[in-house]
C-alpha positions as CSV (number, residue, x, y, z in Angstrom):
1,M,-59.7,110.3,-143.3
2,A,-56.1,110.6,-144.5
3,P,-54.3,107.3,-145.3
4,R,-51.7,107.9,-142.5
5,N,-54.5,108.6,-140.0
6,S,-56.4,105.5,-141.2
7,L,-53.3,103.4,-140.6
8,K,-52.9,104.8,-137.1
9,F,-56.5,104.2,-136.4
10,F,-56.4,100.5,-137.5
11,S,-53.1,99.9,-135.6
12,L,-54.7,101.3,-132.5
13,L,-57.9,99.2,-133.1
14,I,-55.8,96.0,-133.5
15,S,-53.7,96.8,-130.4
16,S,-56.9,97.3,-128.5
17,F,-58.3,93.9,-129.5
18,A,-55.0,92.3,-128.5
19,I,-55.2,93.9,-125.0
20,V,-58.8,92.8,-124.6
21,Q,-57.9,89.2,-125.5
22,M,-55.0,89.2,-123.0
23,T,-57.2,90.5,-120.2
24,M,-59.9,87.9,-121.0
25,A,-57.4,85.0,-121.0
26,G,-56.7,82.8,-118.0
27,D,-53.9,80.3,-118.2
28,P,-52.1,80.3,-121.6
29,D,-53.6,77.8,-124.1
30,I,-51.3,74.9,-125.0
31,L,-50.8,73.4,-128.5
32,T,-50.5,69.8,-127.3
33,D,-52.8,67.5,-125.4
34,F,-50.7,68.0,-122.2
35,V,-47.4,69.4,-121.1
36,V,-44.5,67.0,-120.7
37,P,-42.1,68.0,-118.0
38,P,-38.5,68.6,-119.2
39,N,-37.2,65.7,-117.1
40,L,-39.6,63.2,-118.7
41,S,-39.9,61.6,-122.1
42,A,-43.4,61.5,-123.6
43,S,-42.9,57.8,-124.3
44,K,-42.4,57.1,-120.6
45,I,-45.6,58.8,-119.4
46,T,-48.3,56.5,-118.1
47,G,-51.6,56.9,-116.3
48,S,-49.7,57.4,-113.1
49,F,-48.6,60.8,-114.3
50,F,-52.2,62.0,-114.4
51,T,-53.0,60.6,-110.9
52,Y,-52.4,62.4,-107.6
53,T,-52.4,60.2,-104.5
54,A,-51.1,62.5,-101.7
55,L,-54.6,63.2,-100.4
56,R,-55.0,59.5,-99.4
57,T,-52.9,60.3,-96.3
58,I,-54.3,63.7,-95.4
59,A,-54.8,63.9,-91.6
60,A,-57.2,66.0,-89.5
61,A,-55.7,69.4,-88.7
62,T,-55.7,71.1,-85.3
63,T,-55.4,74.6,-86.8
64,F,-56.8,75.9,-90.1
65,N,-55.1,74.1,-92.9
66,V,-55.0,74.2,-96.7
67,T,-53.6,71.4,-98.8
68,K,-53.0,72.6,-102.3
69,V,-53.2,70.5,-105.5
70,S,-51.8,72.9,-108.0
71,M,-49.2,72.4,-110.8
72,S,-46.5,72.7,-108.2
73,E,-47.7,69.6,-106.4
74,F,-49.3,67.9,-109.4
75,P,-47.3,68.7,-112.6
76,A,-49.9,67.1,-114.9
77,L,-52.1,70.2,-114.2
78,N,-49.7,72.4,-116.2
79,G,-51.6,73.8,-119.1
80,Q,-55.0,72.4,-118.0
81,S,-56.3,75.5,-116.2
82,V,-57.6,73.6,-113.2
83,S,-56.5,73.0,-109.6
84,Y,-57.9,72.1,-106.2
85,A,-57.4,72.9,-102.6
86,V,-58.6,70.9,-99.6
87,L,-59.5,73.1,-96.6
88,Q,-59.9,72.1,-93.0
89,Y,-61.4,74.4,-90.4
90,P,-61.3,73.2,-86.8
91,A,-63.9,74.8,-84.6
92,G,-63.5,78.6,-84.3
93,T,-60.8,78.9,-87.0
94,T,-60.7,81.2,-90.1
95,N,-59.1,81.4,-93.5
96,P,-58.0,85.0,-93.2
97,P,-58.9,87.6,-95.9
98,H,-56.9,86.9,-99.1
99,V,-57.1,87.1,-102.9
100,H,-56.4,84.7,-105.8
101,P,-55.1,86.9,-108.6
102,R,-55.4,84.4,-111.4
103,S,-58.7,82.6,-110.8
104,A,-62.2,82.6,-109.3
105,E,-62.7,80.0,-106.5
106,L,-65.6,77.5,-106.3
107,L,-65.9,76.2,-102.8
108,F,-67.9,73.1,-101.9
109,L,-68.6,72.5,-98.2
110,F,-68.6,68.8,-97.4
111,H,-69.1,69.0,-93.6
112,G,-69.9,71.5,-90.9
113,S,-70.9,75.1,-91.6
114,L,-69.0,78.2,-92.7
115,E,-69.5,82.0,-92.7
116,V,-68.1,83.1,-96.0
117,G,-67.9,86.4,-97.9
118,F,-66.1,88.6,-100.4
119,V,-65.8,92.4,-101.0
120,D,-66.3,93.8,-104.4
121,T,-64.5,96.8,-106.0
122,T,-67.1,99.2,-104.6
123,N,-66.3,97.9,-101.1
124,K,-69.7,96.1,-100.8
125,L,-69.6,93.0,-98.6
126,Y,-71.4,89.8,-99.7
127,T,-71.8,87.2,-97.0
128,Q,-73.5,83.8,-96.6
129,T,-73.8,81.0,-94.0
130,L,-73.0,77.8,-95.8
131,Q,-74.2,74.3,-94.7
132,A,-72.9,71.0,-95.8
133,G,-73.7,70.5,-99.5
134,D,-73.6,74.2,-100.4
135,I,-71.4,75.7,-103.1
136,F,-70.2,79.4,-103.1
137,V,-68.2,81.2,-105.7
138,F,-65.6,83.9,-104.9
139,P,-65.0,86.1,-108.0
140,K,-61.5,86.3,-109.4
141,G,-59.1,88.7,-107.7
142,L,-61.5,89.9,-104.9
143,V,-60.8,89.9,-101.2
144,H,-62.6,87.0,-99.5
145,F,-62.6,84.9,-96.3
146,Q,-64.1,81.8,-94.6
147,Y,-64.8,81.4,-90.9
148,N,-66.0,78.4,-88.9
149,A,-68.0,80.1,-86.2
150,D,-69.2,76.8,-84.7
151,P,-67.4,76.3,-81.3
152,K,-67.5,72.5,-81.5
153,V,-67.9,71.2,-85.1
154,F,-65.1,70.7,-87.6
155,A,-65.7,72.0,-91.1
156,F,-64.3,70.5,-94.3
157,A,-64.4,71.9,-97.8
158,V,-62.8,71.5,-101.3
159,S,-62.2,74.5,-103.6
160,A,-61.8,74.3,-107.4
161,F,-59.9,76.9,-109.4
162,G,-59.9,77.8,-113.1
163,S,-56.1,78.0,-113.1
164,A,-53.3,75.5,-112.6
165,N,-51.7,78.1,-110.4
166,A,-54.4,80.4,-109.0
167,G,-52.0,82.1,-106.5
168,T,-52.8,83.3,-103.0
169,S,-52.0,86.6,-101.3
170,S,-53.0,86.6,-97.6
171,L,-53.8,90.2,-96.6
172,P,-52.5,90.0,-93.0
173,K,-49.2,88.5,-94.2
174,A,-48.9,90.8,-97.2
175,L,-49.5,93.9,-95.1
176,F,-47.9,93.1,-91.7
177,A,-45.4,90.3,-92.3
178,T,-43.4,92.1,-95.0
179,D,-41.1,95.2,-94.9
180,I,-43.8,97.8,-95.6
181,D,-42.8,100.9,-93.7
182,D,-44.4,101.2,-90.3
183,D,-45.3,104.9,-90.8
184,A,-46.9,104.2,-94.1
185,L,-49.1,101.5,-92.5
186,A,-49.9,103.6,-89.5
187,I,-51.1,106.5,-91.8
188,S,-53.0,104.1,-94.1
189,F,-54.9,102.5,-91.1
190,K,-55.3,105.7,-89.2
191,T,-53.5,104.4,-86.1
192,D,-50.0,104.7,-84.6
193,V,-46.7,102.9,-85.2
194,A,-46.9,101.0,-81.9
195,T,-50.1,99.4,-83.0
196,I,-48.6,98.4,-86.3
197,Q,-45.6,96.9,-84.6
198,K,-47.9,94.9,-82.3
199,L,-49.7,93.5,-85.4
200,K,-46.4,92.6,-87.0
201,A,-45.2,90.9,-83.8
202,G,-48.4,88.9,-83.6
203,L,-48.0,87.6,-87.1
204,A,-44.3,86.8,-86.5
205,S,-45.0,84.7,-83.4
206,K,-45.8,81.0,-83.6
207,P,-49.4,80.0,-83.2
């Protein structure tokens, strides 16, 4: 192999390794024990900085509700690649299909029962009925949902994420509560514009 071709080959190989490493990475690694917010001095940080107390006053919800504990709510999580969400499902409510682009989700059901599932990239659906004490994992970036099918019993769960900011994109909102062209949606869903407009109107109305 000619020297010039060898150089190109090794450059391509090194670039490939770099791309693989980037795709494997989650949150960026930090070079300190923790990230000090710009408005704080490291000398003034105490144990309270690493303590989140807002869940002490969490109240029972009358509609499906998610209380996030990510780096936005709890700055000490910045750089730690972890976060939580507390999920409340009154009887007959659902967490609509959505994705977390930056993390898998590990859901622990404390109370009640849930129908859960996700769809893989071959469009295969995996579902399970969870009982209190069960744990279910939703792989990173895949469409998933939870549904409390019980007409009477409240369900309560906590989800853990391998990112300080897992991100959430709700499919109903992303598709029908944005400015995507009605004709494009009608063609995509093999329906008519009037149906698309009804879906948009339903999402725009208050519950």
